[in-house]
CSV table of C-alpha atoms in Angstrom, one decimal:
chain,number,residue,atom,x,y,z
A,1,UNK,CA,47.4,51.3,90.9
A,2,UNK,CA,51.2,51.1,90.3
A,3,UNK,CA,51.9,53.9,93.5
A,4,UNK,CA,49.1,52.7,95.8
A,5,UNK,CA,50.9,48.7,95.4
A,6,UNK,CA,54.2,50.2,96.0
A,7,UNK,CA,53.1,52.4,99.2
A,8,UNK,CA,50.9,49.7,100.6
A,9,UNK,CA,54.4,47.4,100.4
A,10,UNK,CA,56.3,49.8,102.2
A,11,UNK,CA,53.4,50.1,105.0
A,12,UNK,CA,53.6,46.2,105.4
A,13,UNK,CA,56.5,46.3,105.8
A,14,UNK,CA,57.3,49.7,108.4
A,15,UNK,CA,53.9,48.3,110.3
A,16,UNK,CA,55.2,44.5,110.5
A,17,UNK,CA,58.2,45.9,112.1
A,18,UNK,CA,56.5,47.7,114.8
A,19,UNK,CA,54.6,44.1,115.9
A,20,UNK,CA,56.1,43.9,118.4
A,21,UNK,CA,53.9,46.4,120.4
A,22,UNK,CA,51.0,43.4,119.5
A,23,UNK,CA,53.2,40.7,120.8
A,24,UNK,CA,55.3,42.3,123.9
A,25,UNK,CA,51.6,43.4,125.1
A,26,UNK,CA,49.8,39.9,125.5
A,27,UNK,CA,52.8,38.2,127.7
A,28,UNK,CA,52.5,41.1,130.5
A,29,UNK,CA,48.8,41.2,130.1
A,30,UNK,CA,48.7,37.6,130.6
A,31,UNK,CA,51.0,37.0,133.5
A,32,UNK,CA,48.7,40.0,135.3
A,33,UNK,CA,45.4,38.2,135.0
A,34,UNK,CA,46.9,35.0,136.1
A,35,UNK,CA,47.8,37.0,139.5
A,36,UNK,CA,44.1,38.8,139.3
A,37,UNK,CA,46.3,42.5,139.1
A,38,UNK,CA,44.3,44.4,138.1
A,39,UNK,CA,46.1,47.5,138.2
A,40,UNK,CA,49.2,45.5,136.5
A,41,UNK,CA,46.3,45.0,134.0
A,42,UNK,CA,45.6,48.8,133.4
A,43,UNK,CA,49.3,50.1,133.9
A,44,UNK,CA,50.5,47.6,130.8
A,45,UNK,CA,47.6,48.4,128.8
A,46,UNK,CA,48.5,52.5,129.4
A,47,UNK,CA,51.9,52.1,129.2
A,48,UNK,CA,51.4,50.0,125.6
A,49,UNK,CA,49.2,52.2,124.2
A,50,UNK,CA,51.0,55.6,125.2
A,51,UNK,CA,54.7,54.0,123.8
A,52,UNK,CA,52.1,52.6,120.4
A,53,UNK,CA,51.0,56.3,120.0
A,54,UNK,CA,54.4,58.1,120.6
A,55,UNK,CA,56.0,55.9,117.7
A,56,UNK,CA,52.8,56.8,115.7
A,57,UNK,CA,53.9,60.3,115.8
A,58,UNK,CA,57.4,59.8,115.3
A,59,UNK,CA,56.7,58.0,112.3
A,60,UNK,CA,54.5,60.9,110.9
A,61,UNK,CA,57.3,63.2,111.7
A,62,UNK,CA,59.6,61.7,110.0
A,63,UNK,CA,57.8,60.4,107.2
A,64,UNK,CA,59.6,62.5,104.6
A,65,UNK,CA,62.9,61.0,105.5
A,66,UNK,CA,61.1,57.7,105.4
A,67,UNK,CA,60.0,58.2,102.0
A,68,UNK,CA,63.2,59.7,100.5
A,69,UNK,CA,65.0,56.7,101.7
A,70,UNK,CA,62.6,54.4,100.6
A,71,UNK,CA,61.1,54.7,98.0
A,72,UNK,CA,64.2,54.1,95.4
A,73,UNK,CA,64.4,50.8,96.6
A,74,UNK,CA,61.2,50.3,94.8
A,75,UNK,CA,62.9,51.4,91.5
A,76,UNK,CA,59.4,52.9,90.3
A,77,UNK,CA,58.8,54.9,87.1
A,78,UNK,CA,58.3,58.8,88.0
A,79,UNK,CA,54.3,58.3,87.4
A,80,UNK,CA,54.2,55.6,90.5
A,81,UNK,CA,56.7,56.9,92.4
A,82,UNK,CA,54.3,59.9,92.3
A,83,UNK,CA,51.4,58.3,93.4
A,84,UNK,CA,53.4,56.5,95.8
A,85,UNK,CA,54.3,60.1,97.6
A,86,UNK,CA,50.6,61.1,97.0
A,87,UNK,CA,49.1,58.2,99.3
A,88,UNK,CA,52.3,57.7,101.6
A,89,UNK,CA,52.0,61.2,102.6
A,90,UNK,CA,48.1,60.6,103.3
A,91,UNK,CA,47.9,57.0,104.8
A,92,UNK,CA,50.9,58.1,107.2
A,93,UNK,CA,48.5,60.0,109.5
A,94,UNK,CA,46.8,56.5,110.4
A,95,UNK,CA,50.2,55.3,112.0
A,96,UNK,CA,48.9,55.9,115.7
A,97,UNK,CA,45.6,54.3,114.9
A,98,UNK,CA,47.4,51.1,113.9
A,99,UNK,CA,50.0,51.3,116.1
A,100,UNK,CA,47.7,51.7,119.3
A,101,UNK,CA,45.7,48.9,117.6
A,102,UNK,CA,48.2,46.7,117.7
A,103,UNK,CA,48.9,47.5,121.9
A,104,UNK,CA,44.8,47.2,122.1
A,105,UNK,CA,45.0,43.4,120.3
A,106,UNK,CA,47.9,42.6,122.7
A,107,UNK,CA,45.9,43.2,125.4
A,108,UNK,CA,42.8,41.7,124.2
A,109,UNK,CA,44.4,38.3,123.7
A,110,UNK,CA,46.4,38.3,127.0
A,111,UNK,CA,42.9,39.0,128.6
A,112,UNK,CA,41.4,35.7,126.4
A,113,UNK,CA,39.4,37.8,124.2
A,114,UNK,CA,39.9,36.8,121.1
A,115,UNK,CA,36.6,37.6,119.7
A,116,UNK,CA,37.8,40.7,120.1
A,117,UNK,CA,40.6,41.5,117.7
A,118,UNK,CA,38.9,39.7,115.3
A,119,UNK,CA,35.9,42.2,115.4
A,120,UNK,CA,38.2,44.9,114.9
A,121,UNK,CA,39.9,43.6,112.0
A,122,UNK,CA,36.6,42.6,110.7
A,123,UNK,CA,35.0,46.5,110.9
A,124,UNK,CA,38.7,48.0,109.9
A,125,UNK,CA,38.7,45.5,106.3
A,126,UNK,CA,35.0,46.2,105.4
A,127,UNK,CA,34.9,50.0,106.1
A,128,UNK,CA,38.2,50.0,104.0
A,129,UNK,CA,36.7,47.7,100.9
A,130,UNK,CA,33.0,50.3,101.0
A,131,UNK,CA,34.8,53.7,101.7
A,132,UNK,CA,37.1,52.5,98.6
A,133,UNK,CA,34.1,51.4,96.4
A,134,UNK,CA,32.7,55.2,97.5
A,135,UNK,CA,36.3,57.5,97.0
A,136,UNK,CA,37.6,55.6,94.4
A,137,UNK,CA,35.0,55.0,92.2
A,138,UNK,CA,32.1,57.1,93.2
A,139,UNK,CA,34.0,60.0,93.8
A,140,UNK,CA,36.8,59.8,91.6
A,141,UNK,CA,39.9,60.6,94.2
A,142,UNK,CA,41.9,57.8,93.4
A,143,UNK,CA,44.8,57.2,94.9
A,144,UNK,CA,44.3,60.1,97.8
A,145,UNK,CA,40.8,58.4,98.0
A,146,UNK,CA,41.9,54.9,98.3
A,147,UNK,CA,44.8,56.1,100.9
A,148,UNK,CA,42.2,58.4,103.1
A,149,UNK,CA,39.6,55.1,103.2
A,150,UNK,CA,42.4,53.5,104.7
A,151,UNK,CA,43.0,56.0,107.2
A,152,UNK,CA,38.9,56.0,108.2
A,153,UNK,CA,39.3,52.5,108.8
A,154,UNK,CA,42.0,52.6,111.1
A,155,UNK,CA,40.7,55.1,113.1
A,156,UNK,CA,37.3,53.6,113.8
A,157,UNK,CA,38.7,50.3,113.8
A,158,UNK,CA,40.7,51.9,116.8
A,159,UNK,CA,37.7,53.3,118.5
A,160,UNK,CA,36.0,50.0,118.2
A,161,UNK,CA,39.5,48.6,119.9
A,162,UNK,CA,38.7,51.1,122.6
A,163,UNK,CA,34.9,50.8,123.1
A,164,UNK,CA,35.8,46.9,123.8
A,165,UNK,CA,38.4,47.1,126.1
A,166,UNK,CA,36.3,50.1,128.3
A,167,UNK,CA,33.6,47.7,128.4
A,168,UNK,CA,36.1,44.8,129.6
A,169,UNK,CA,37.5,47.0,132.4
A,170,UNK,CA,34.2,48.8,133.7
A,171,UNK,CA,33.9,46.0,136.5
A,172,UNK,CA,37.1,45.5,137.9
A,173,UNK,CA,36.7,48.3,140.6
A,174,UNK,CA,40.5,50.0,139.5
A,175,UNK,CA,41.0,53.3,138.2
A,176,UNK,CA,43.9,54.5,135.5
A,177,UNK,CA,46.4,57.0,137.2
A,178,UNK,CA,49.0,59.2,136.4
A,179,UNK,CA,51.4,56.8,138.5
A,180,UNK,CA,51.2,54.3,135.5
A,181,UNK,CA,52.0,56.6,132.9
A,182,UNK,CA,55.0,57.6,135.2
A,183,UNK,CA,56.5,54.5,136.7
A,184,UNK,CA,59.9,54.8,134.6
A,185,UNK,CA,60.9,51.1,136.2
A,186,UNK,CA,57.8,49.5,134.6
A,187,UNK,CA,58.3,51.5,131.4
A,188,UNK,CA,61.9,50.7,130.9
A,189,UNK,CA,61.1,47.2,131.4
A,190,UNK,CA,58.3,47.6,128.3
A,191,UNK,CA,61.2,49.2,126.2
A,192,UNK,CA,63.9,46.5,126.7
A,193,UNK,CA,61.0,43.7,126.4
A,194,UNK,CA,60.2,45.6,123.0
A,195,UNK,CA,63.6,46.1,122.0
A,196,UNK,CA,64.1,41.6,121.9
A,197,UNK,CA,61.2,41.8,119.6
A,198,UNK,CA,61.8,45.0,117.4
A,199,UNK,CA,65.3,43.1,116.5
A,200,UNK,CA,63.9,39.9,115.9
A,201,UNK,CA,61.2,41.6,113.7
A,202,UNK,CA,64.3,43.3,112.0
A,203,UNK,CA,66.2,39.7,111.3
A,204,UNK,CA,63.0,38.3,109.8
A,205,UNK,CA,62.1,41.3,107.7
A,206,UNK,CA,65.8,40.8,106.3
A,207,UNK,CA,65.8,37.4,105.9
A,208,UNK,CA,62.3,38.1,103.6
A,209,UNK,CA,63.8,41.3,101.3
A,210,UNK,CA,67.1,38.9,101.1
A,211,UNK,CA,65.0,35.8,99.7
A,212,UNK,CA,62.7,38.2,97.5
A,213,UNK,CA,65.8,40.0,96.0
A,214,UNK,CA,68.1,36.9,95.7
A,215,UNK,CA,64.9,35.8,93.4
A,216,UNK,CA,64.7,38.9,91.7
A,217,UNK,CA,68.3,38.1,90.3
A,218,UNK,CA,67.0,34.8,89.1
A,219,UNK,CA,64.5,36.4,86.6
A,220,UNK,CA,60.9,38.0,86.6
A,221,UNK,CA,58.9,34.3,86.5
A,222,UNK,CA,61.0,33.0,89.7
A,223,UNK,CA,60.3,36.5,91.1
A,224,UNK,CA,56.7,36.3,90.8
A,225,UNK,CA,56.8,32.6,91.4
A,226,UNK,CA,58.0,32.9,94.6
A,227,UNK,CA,55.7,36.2,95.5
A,228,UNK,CA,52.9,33.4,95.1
A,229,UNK,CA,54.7,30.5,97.2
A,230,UNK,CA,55.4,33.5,100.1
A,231,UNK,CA,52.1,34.8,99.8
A,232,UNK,CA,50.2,31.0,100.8
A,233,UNK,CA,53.1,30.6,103.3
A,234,UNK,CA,51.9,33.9,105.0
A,235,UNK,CA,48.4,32.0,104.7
A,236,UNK,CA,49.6,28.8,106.5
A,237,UNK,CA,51.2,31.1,109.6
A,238,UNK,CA,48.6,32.8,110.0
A,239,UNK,CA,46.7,30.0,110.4
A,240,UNK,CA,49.2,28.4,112.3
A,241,UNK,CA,49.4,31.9,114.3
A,242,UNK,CA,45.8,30.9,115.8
A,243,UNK,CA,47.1,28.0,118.5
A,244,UNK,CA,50.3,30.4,119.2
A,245,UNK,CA,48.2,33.0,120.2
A,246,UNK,CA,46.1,31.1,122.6
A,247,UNK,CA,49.9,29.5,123.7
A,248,UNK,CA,50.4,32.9,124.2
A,249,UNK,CA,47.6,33.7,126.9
A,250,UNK,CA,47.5,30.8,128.2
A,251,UNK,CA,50.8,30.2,129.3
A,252,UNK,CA,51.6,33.7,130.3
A,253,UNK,CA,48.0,33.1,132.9
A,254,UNK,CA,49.7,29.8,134.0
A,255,UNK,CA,53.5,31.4,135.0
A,256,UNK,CA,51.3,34.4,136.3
A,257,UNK,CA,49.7,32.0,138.8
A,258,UNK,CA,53.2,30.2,139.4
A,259,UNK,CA,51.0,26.9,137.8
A,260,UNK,CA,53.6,24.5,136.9
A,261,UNK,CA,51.2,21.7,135.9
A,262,UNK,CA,48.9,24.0,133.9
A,263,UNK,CA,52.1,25.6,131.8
A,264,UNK,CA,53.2,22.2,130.8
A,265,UNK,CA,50.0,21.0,130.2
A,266,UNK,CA,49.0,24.4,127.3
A,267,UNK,CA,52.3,23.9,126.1
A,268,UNK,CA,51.5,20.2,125.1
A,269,UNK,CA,48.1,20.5,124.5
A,270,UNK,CA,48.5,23.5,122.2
A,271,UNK,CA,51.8,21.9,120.4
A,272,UNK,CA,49.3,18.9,119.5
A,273,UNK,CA,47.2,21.2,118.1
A,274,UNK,CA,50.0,23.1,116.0
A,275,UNK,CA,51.0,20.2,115.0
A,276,UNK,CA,48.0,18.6,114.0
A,277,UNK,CA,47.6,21.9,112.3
A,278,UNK,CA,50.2,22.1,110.3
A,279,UNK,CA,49.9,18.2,108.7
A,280,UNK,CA,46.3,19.1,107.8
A,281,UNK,CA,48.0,22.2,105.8
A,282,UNK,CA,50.8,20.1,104.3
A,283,UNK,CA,48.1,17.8,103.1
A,284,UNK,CA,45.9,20.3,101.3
A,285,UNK,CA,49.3,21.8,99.7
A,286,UNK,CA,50.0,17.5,98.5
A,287,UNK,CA,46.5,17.6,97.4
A,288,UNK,CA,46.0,20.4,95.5
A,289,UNK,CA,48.8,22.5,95.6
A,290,UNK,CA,48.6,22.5,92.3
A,291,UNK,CA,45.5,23.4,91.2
A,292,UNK,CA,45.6,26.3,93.8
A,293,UNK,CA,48.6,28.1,92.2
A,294,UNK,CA,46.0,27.8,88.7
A,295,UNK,CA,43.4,29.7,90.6
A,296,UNK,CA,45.9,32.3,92.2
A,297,UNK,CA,47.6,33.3,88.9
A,298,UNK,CA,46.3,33.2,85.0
A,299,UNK,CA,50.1,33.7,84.1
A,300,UNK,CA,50.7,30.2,82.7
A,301,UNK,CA,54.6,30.6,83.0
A,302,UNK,CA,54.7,31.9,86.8
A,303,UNK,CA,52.2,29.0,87.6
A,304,UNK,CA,54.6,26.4,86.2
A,305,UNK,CA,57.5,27.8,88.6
A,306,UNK,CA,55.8,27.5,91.0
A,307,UNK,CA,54.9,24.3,91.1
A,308,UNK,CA,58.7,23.6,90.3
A,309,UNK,CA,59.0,24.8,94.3
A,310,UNK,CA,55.7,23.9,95.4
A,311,UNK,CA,57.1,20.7,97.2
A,312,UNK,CA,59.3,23.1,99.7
A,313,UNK,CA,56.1,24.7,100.7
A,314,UNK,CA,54.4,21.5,101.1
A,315,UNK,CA,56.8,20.5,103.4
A,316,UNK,CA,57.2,23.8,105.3
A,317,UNK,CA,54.0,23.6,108.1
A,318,UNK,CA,55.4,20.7,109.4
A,319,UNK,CA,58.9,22.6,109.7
A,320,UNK,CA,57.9,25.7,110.4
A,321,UNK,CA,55.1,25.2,112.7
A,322,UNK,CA,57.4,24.7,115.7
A,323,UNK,CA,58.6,28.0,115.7
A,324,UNK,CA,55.6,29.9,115.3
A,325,UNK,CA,54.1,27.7,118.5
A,326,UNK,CA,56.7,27.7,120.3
A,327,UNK,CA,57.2,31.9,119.9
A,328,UNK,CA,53.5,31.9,121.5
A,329,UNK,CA,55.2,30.1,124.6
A,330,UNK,CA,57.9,32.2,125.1
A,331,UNK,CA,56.2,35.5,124.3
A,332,UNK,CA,53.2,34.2,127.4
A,333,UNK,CA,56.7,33.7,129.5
A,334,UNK,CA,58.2,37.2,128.6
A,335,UNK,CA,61.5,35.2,127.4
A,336,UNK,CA,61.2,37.1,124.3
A,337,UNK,CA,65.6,37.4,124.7
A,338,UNK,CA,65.5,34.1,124.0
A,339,UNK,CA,63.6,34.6,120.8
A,340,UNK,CA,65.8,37.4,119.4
A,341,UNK,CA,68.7,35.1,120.6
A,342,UNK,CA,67.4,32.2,118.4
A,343,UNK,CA,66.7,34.5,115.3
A,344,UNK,CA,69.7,35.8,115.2
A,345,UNK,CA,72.0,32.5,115.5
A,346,UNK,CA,69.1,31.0,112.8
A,347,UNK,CA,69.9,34.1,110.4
A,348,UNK,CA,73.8,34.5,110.8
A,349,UNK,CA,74.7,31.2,111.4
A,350,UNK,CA,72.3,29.5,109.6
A,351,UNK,CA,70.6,31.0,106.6
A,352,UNK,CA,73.3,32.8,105.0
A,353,UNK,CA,76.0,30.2,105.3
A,354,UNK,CA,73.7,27.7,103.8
A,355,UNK,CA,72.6,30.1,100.8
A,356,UNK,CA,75.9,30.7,100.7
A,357,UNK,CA,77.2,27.0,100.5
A,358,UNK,CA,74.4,25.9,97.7
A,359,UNK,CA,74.4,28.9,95.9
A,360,UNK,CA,74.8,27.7,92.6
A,361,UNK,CA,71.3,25.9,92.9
A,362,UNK,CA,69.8,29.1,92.3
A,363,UNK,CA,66.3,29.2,93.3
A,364,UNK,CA,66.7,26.0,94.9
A,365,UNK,CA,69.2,26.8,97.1
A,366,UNK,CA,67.1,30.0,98.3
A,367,UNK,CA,64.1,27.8,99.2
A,368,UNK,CA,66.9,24.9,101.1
A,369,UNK,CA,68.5,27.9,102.9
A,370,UNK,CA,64.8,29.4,104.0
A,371,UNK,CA,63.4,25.8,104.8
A,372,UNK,CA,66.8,25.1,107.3
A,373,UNK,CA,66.2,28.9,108.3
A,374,UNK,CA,63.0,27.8,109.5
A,375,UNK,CA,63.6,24.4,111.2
A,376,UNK,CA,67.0,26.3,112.8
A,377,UNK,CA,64.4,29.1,114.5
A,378,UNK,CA,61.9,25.8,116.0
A,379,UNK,CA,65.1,23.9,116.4
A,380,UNK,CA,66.3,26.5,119.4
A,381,UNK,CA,63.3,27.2,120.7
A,382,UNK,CA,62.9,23.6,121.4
A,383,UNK,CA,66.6,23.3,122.8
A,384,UNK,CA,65.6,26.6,125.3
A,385,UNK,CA,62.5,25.0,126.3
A,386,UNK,CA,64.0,22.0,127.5
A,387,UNK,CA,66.7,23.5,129.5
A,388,UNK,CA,64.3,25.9,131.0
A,389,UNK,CA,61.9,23.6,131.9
A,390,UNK,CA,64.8,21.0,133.2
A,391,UNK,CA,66.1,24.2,135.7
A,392,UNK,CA,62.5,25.4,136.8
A,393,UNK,CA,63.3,28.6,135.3
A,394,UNK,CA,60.2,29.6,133.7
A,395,UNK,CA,58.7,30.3,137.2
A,396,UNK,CA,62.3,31.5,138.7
A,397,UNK,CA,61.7,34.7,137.4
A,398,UNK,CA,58.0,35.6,136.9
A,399,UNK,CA,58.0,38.5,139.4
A,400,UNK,CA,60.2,40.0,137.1
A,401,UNK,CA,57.8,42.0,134.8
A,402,UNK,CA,55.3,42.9,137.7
């Protein structure tokens, strides 16, 4: 169990980074269907997919060197680092599934169908949970069993992805051609689009390892208790994730049809929304914040440091839920410079200084410097906004990507 928890981890976390295929995706997409191009609409959807299944392969080739650098980081007894190896080396092979996924989602939500990556995710969970019930304890191939259901699951997760979107495109009267594949000008464009993102993804992912091993120094109870706190905050933006992604396509449809009045009016209706969102959450956390962190944990101690920090997640919709909307915005626009540009000043000029500064707090002053982190990110997005909207230059450049 040890080796598949460790190897799962580091799958979260090499996956996560690669989101960016999922996000860079949906603003193109978008922007196409608010023009009605609907070979724009096929070349970004072949283009996504045949970059998402490139780095799949990449990724299995160099999955030893991923491992051997990795996996010491994990610090794991020779037993799980073992069966970390053992289901590493099997789950790798569903890389392009996921990856391609991930291009296939992007596309589905720029197209407004978001029945659609919900279904996949759906069929890809339960054929994991049953073909795990069946390998690992029907057939006795535990951890190789629990890392090939995985693998299943992607891949027909993946051809549910594809069923869907050949059904969405069997009426548009366009054909895919080799020209797509092949229009370097286009592609570069993808890549540099995909770079803002990729780094982004990078100063997040940092900021997270930073704040779990700065709490790891503090003592196993503040470790775990924090695990916990991160593990509802990843609740909450996922949640909060829902009106960004509908930001997402709907603002990328509006700059795509040069609609100035229908831009502005997603942006505010979907901010309300976010907004509305995110007090809802903080009230639940004031509420019974408390008794949820009982029902999560049965270790009496990690519950009780918990709730010691449970007040900075209470707080933390309402702070963080302007950068996660406002992300939707600017990944619809294909400003996603603008978000790496924002990360970064909110990690370097932000979070570590503060850490830094209020140190000695200890676990305090991790959760201050992460909940300033946060309000930094939504704080420059907001700023960008404003300036872009007061020059007009959301529309000045929306032939850009075409």
């Amino acid at each position: 169990l040890g080796g598949v928890a460790v190897a799962a981890t580091l799958f979260s976390m090499i996956f996560w980074a690669f989101g960016f295929l999922r996000m860079g995706t949906t603003g193109l997409v978008a922007q196409a269907k608010g023009r009605n191009d609907s070979y724009a609409l096929r070349k970004w959807l072949l283009q996504s997919v045949v970059f998402a299944a490139v780095t799949g392969v990449l990724l299995i080739i160099c999955s030893p060197l991923i491992l051997h650098v990795a996996l010491p980081f994990f610090e794991a007894s020779g037993v799980v680092a073992r069966q970390a190896e053992i289901y590493f080396q099997t789950r790798i092979f569903s890389a392009p599934a996921v990856l391609i996924n991930y291009a296939l989602i992007g596309w589905l939500i720029g197209m407004q169908k978001p029945k659609g990556p919900l279904l996949i995710l759906v069929l890809g969970n339960a054929v994991n949970i049953v073909l795990d019930l069946l390998f690992v304890l029907g057939l006795g191939w535990a951890t190789q069993g629990a890392a090939m259901a995985t693998v299943i699951a992607d891949y027909l997760a993946l051809a549910l992805g594809l069923l869907m979107v050949r059904r969405i495109l069997a009426h548009d009267g366009s054909q895919f051609s080799r020209e797509m594949v092949f229009d370097i000008a286009a592609f570069r464009r993808l890549i540099m689009l995909n770079r803002h993102l990729f780094v982004r993804t990078l100063c997040l992912l940092s900021v997270q390892a930073f704040f779990t091993a700065q709490g790891a120094r503090l003592g196993d109870e503040v470790l775990a208790a924090n695990a916990l706190l991160l593990n509802l905050m990843v609740l909450i933006s996922n949640g909060l994730d829902g009106f960004a992604h509908a930001a997402e396509a709907l603002t990328g449809e509006s700059i795509g049809k040069g609609d100035r009045r229908q831009f502005h009016q997603v942006v505010k209706v979907t901010g309300w929304c976010s907004l509305i969102c995110g007090g809802l959450f903080c009230l639940f956390l004031g509420l019974g914040g408390n008794s949820l962190l009982g029902w999560l944990t049965n270790i009496p101690e990690v519950a009780e440091q918990a709730s010691v920090y449970l007040p900075w997640l209470i707080a933390m919709p309402l702070i963080a839920v302007w950068c996660f909307w406002l992300d939707g915005v600017f990944i619809g626009a294909v400003r996603t410079d603008m978000m790496q540009n924002t990360m970064l000043i909110a990690v370097v000029i932000v979070f570590l200084p503060v850490w830094f500064l209020f140190r000695d707090l200890g676990n305090q002053g991790l959760w201050l410097a992460y909940t300033v982190f946060m309000a930094a990110r939504g704080l420059g997005l907001i700023w960008v906004y404003r300036h872009f909207s007061k020059n007009d230059v959301w529309f000045a450049a929306r032939h850009e990507f075409i």
